[in-house]
CSV table of C-alpha atoms in Angstrom, one decimal:
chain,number,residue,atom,x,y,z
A,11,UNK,CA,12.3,-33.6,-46.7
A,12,UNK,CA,12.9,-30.1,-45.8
A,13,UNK,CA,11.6,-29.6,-41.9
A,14,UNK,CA,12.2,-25.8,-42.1
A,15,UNK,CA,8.5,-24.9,-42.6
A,16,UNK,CA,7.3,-26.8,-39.8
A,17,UNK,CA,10.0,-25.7,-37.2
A,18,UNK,CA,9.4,-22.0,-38.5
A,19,UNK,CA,5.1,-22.5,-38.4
A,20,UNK,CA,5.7,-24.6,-34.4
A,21,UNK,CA,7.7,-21.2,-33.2
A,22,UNK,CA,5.0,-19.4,-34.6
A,23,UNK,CA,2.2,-20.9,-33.3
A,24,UNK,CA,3.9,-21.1,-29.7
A,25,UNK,CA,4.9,-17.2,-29.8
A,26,UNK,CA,0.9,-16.6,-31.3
A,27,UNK,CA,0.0,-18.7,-28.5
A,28,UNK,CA,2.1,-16.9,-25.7
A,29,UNK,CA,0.9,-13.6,-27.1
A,30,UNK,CA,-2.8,-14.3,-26.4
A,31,UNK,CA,-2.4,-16.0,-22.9
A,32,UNK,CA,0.6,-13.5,-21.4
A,33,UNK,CA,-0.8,-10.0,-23.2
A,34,UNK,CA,-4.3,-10.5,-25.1
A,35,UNK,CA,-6.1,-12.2,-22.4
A,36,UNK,CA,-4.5,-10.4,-20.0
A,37,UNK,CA,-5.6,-6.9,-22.1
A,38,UNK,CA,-9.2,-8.1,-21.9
A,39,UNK,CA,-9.6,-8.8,-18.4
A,40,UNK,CA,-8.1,-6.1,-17.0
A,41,UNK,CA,-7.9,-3.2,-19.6
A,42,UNK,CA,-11.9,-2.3,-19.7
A,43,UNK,CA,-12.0,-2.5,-15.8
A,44,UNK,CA,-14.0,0.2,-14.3
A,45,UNK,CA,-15.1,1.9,-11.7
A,46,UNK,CA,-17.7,-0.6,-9.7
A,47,UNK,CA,-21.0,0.4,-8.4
A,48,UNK,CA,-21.5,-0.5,-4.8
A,49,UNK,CA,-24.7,-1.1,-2.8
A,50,UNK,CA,-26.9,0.0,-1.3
A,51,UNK,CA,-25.5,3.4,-1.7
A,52,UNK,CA,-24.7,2.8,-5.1
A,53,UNK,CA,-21.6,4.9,-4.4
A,54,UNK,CA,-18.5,4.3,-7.5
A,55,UNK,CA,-15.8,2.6,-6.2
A,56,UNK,CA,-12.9,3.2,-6.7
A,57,UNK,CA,-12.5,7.1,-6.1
A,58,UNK,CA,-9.8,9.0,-8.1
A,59,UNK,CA,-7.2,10.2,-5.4
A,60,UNK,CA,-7.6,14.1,-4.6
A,61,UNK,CA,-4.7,16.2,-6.3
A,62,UNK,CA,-2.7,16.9,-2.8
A,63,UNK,CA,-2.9,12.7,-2.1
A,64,UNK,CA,-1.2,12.3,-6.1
A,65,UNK,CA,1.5,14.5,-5.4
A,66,UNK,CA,1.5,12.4,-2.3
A,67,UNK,CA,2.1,9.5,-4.9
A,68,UNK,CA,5.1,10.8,-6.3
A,69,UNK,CA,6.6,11.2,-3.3
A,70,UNK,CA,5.7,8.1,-1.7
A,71,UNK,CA,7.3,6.8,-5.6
A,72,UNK,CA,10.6,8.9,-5.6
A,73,UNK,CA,11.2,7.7,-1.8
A,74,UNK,CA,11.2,4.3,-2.6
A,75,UNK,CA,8.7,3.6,0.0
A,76,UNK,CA,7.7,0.7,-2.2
A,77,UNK,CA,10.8,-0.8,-1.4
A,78,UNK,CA,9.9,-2.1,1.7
A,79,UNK,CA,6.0,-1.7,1.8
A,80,UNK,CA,3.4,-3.3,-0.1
A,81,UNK,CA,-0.3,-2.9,-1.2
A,82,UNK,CA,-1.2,-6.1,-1.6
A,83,UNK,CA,-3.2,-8.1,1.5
A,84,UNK,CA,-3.2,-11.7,0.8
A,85,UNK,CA,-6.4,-13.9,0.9
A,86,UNK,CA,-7.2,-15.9,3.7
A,87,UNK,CA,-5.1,-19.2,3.5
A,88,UNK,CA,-1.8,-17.4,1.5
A,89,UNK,CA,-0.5,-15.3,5.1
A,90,UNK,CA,-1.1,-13.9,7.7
A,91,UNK,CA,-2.3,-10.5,6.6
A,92,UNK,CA,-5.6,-11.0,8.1
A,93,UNK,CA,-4.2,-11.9,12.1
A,94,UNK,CA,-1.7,-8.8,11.4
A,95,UNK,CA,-4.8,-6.4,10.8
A,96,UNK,CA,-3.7,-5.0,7.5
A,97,UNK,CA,-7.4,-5.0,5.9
A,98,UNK,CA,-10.5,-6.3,6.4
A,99,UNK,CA,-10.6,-7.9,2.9
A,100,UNK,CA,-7.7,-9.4,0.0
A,101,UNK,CA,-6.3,-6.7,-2.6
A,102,UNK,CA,-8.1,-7.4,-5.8
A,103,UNK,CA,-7.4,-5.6,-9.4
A,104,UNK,CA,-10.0,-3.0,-9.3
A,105,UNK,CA,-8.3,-1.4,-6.2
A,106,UNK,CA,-5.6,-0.3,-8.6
A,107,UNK,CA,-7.7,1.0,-11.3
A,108,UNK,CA,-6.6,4.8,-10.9
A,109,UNK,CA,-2.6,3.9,-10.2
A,110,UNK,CA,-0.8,4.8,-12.4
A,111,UNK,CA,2.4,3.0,-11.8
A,112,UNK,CA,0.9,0.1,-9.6
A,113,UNK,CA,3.0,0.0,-6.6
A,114,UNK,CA,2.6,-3.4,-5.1
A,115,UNK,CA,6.0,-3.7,-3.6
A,116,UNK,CA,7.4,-7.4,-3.1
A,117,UNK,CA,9.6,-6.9,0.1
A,118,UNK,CA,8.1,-6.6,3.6
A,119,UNK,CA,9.9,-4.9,5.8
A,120,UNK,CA,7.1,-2.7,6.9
A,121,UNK,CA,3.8,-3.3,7.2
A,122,UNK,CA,1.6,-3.5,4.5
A,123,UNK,CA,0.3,-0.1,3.4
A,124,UNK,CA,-2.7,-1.2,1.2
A,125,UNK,CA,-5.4,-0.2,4.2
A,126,UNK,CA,-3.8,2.1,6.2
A,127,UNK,CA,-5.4,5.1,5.6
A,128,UNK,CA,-8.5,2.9,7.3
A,129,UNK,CA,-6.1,1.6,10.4
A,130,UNK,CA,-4.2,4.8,11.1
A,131,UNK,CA,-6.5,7.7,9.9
A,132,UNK,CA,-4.6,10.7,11.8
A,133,UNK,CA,-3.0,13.0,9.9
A,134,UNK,CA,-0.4,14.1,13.1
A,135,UNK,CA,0.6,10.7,13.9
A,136,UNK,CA,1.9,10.1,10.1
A,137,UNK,CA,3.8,13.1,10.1
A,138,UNK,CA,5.3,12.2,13.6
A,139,UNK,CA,6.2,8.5,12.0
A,140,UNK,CA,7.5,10.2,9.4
A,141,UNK,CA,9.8,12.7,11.4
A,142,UNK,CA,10.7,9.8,13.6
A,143,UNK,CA,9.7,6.3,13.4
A,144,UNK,CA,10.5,5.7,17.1
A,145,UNK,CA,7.9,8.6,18.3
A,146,UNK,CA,5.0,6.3,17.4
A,147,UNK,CA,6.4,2.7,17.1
A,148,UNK,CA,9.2,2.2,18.9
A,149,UNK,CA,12.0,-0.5,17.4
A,150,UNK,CA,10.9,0.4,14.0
A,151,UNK,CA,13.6,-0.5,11.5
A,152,UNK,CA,12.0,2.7,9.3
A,153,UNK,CA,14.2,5.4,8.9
A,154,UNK,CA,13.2,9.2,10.0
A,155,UNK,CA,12.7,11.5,7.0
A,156,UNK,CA,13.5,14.5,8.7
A,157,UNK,CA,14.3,16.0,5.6
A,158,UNK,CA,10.1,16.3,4.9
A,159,UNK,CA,10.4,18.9,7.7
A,160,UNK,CA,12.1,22.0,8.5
A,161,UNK,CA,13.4,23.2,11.7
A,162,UNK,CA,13.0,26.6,12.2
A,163,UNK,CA,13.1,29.7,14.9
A,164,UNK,CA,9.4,30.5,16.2
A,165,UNK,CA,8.5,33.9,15.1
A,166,UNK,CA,5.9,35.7,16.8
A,167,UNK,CA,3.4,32.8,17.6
A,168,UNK,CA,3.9,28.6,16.9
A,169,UNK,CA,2.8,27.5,13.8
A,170,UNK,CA,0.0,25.2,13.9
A,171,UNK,CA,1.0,22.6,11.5
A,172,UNK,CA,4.4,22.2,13.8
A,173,UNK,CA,4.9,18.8,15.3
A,174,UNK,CA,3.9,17.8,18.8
A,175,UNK,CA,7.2,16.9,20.2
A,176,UNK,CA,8.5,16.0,23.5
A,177,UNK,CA,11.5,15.0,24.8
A,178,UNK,CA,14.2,14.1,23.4
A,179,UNK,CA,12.7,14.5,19.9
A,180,UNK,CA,11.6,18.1,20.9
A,181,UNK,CA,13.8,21.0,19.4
A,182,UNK,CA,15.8,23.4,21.4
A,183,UNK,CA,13.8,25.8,23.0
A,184,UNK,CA,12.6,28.6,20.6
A,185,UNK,CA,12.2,26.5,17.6
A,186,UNK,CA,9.9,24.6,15.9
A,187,UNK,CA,9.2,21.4,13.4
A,188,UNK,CA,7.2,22.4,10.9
A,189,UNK,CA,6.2,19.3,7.9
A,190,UNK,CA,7.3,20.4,3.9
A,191,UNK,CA,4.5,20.4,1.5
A,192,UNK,CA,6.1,17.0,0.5
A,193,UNK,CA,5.2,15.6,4.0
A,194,UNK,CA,1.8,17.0,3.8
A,195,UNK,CA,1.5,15.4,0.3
A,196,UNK,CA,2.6,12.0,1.2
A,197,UNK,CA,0.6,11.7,4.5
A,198,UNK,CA,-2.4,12.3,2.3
A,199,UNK,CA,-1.5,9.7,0.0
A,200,UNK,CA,-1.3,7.5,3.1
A,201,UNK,CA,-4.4,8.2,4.3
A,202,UNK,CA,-6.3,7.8,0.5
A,203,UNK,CA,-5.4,4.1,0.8
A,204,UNK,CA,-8.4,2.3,1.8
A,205,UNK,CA,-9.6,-0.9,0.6
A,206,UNK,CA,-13.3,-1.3,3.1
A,207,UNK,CA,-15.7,-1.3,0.9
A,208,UNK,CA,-17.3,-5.0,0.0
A,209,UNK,CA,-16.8,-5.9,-3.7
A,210,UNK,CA,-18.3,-9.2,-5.6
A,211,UNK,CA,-14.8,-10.6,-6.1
A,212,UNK,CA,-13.9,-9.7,-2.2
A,213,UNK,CA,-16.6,-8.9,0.2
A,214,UNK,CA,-16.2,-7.9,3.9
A,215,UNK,CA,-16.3,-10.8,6.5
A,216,UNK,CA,-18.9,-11.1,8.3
A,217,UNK,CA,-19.1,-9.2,11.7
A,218,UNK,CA,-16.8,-10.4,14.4
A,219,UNK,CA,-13.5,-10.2,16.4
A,220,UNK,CA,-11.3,-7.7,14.6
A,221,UNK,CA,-7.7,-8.8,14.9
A,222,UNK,CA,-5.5,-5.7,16.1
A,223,UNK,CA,-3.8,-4.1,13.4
A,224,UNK,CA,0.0,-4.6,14.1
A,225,UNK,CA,2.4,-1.1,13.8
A,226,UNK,CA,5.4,-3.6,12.4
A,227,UNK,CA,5.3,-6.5,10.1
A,228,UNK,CA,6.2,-8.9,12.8
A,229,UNK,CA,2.9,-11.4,12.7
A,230,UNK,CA,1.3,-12.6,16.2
A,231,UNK,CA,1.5,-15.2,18.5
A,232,UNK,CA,1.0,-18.3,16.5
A,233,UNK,CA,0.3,-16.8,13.2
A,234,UNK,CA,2.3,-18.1,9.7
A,235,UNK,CA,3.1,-17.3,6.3
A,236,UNK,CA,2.1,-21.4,5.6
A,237,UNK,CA,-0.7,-22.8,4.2
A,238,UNK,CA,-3.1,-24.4,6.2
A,239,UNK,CA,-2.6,-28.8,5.7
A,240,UNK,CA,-4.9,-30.7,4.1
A,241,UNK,CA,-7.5,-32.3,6.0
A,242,UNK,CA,-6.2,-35.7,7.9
A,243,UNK,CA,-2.2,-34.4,7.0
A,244,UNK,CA,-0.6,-33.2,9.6
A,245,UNK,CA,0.5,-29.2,9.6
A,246,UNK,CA,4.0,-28.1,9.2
A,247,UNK,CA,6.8,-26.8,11.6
């Protein structure tokens, strides 16, 4: 008996089949998403990012900053995102809806960047991280990006976009750090990413002790990446 038709339909029916559960299914859920009412307010969520904060994008993109950041906070149970302070609820699809490409990042090095528009919402201390990670967090890993900035003799009066430094990060005297549209662009992106509002699929917990939000990725006293044990098993080390 010639098998061929039956090995040819089985592949078939296992590609058909892989198609639908990998791409068509996928497609459905996620392809028609839109933007989400949210109460009482009834305000859309999400907002498309301003014009200066996409440019900000494509900086934050042709950096690599995704390299070692994410935008992704875990749910409760799956890290310890919530004890670090990196958002006050889990990442879920519709924060994504106007990214165009998604940058999730996969290695933490930093912290997690998917709330910190909310946790650090000052426009100077970006650019100062940005200048010089050991300004504002000292022991970063993060190199500076000094070349966001431009160093440049002071000309009649200081600008006021230059950077507040002191010490040994201030410039010789008679000059002055001023941040590149790029810099200006990025920060802005920085600060557009915000995931507070309550949604269906992740609401807000209820009011209580904040945990204080961490400048590095290192987790707190006690915290763990491991799931918690089963009841009556006992946790492990």
């Amino acid at each position: 008996m010639n098998q061929g038709p039956i090995i040819f339909l089985g592949v078939y029916l296992a590609m058909a089949l892989s198609w639908l559960g990998m791409v068509f299914v996928p497609e459905m859920q996620l392809g028609r998403m839109q933007e989400t009412t949210v109460p009482p307010a009834g305000a859309r969520y999400p907002a498309p990012r301003n014009g200066l904060a996409q440019e900000g994008r494509d900086v934050y993109r042709a950096n690599g900053c995704y390299y070692c950041h994410t935008q992704q906070v875990r749910a409760r149970g799956f890290g310890a995102d919530f004890e670090r302070g990196w958002g006050a609820r889990h990442s879920v699809a519709p924060d994504y809806l106007y990214d165009r490409p998604v940058m999730l990042g996969n290695l933490r090095v930093g912290p997690d960047l998917a709330n910190i528009g909310v946790r650090q919402p000052d426009a100077a201390t970006h650019l100062l991280h940005l200048y010089n990670p050991q300004i504002t967090a000292k022991g970063s890993t993060m190199p500076p990006y000094k070349f966001l900035f431009e160093k440049r003799k002071i000309s009649g009066s200081p600008s006021p976009e230059a950077l507040k430094l002191s010490g040994e990060f201030a410039p010789e005297p008679g000059f002055e750090v001023v941040p590149k549209p790029e810099a200006l662009a990025l920060v802005a992106y920085l600060q557009s990413l915000r995931a507070d509002v309550p949604l269906f699929e992740a609401p807000l917990p209820l009011p209580g002790k904040k945990p204080g939000a961490s400048s590095t990725n290192q987790p707190p006293a006690g915290a763990t990446n491991a799931n918690p044990a089963p009841a009556g098993q006992p946790q492990a080390k």
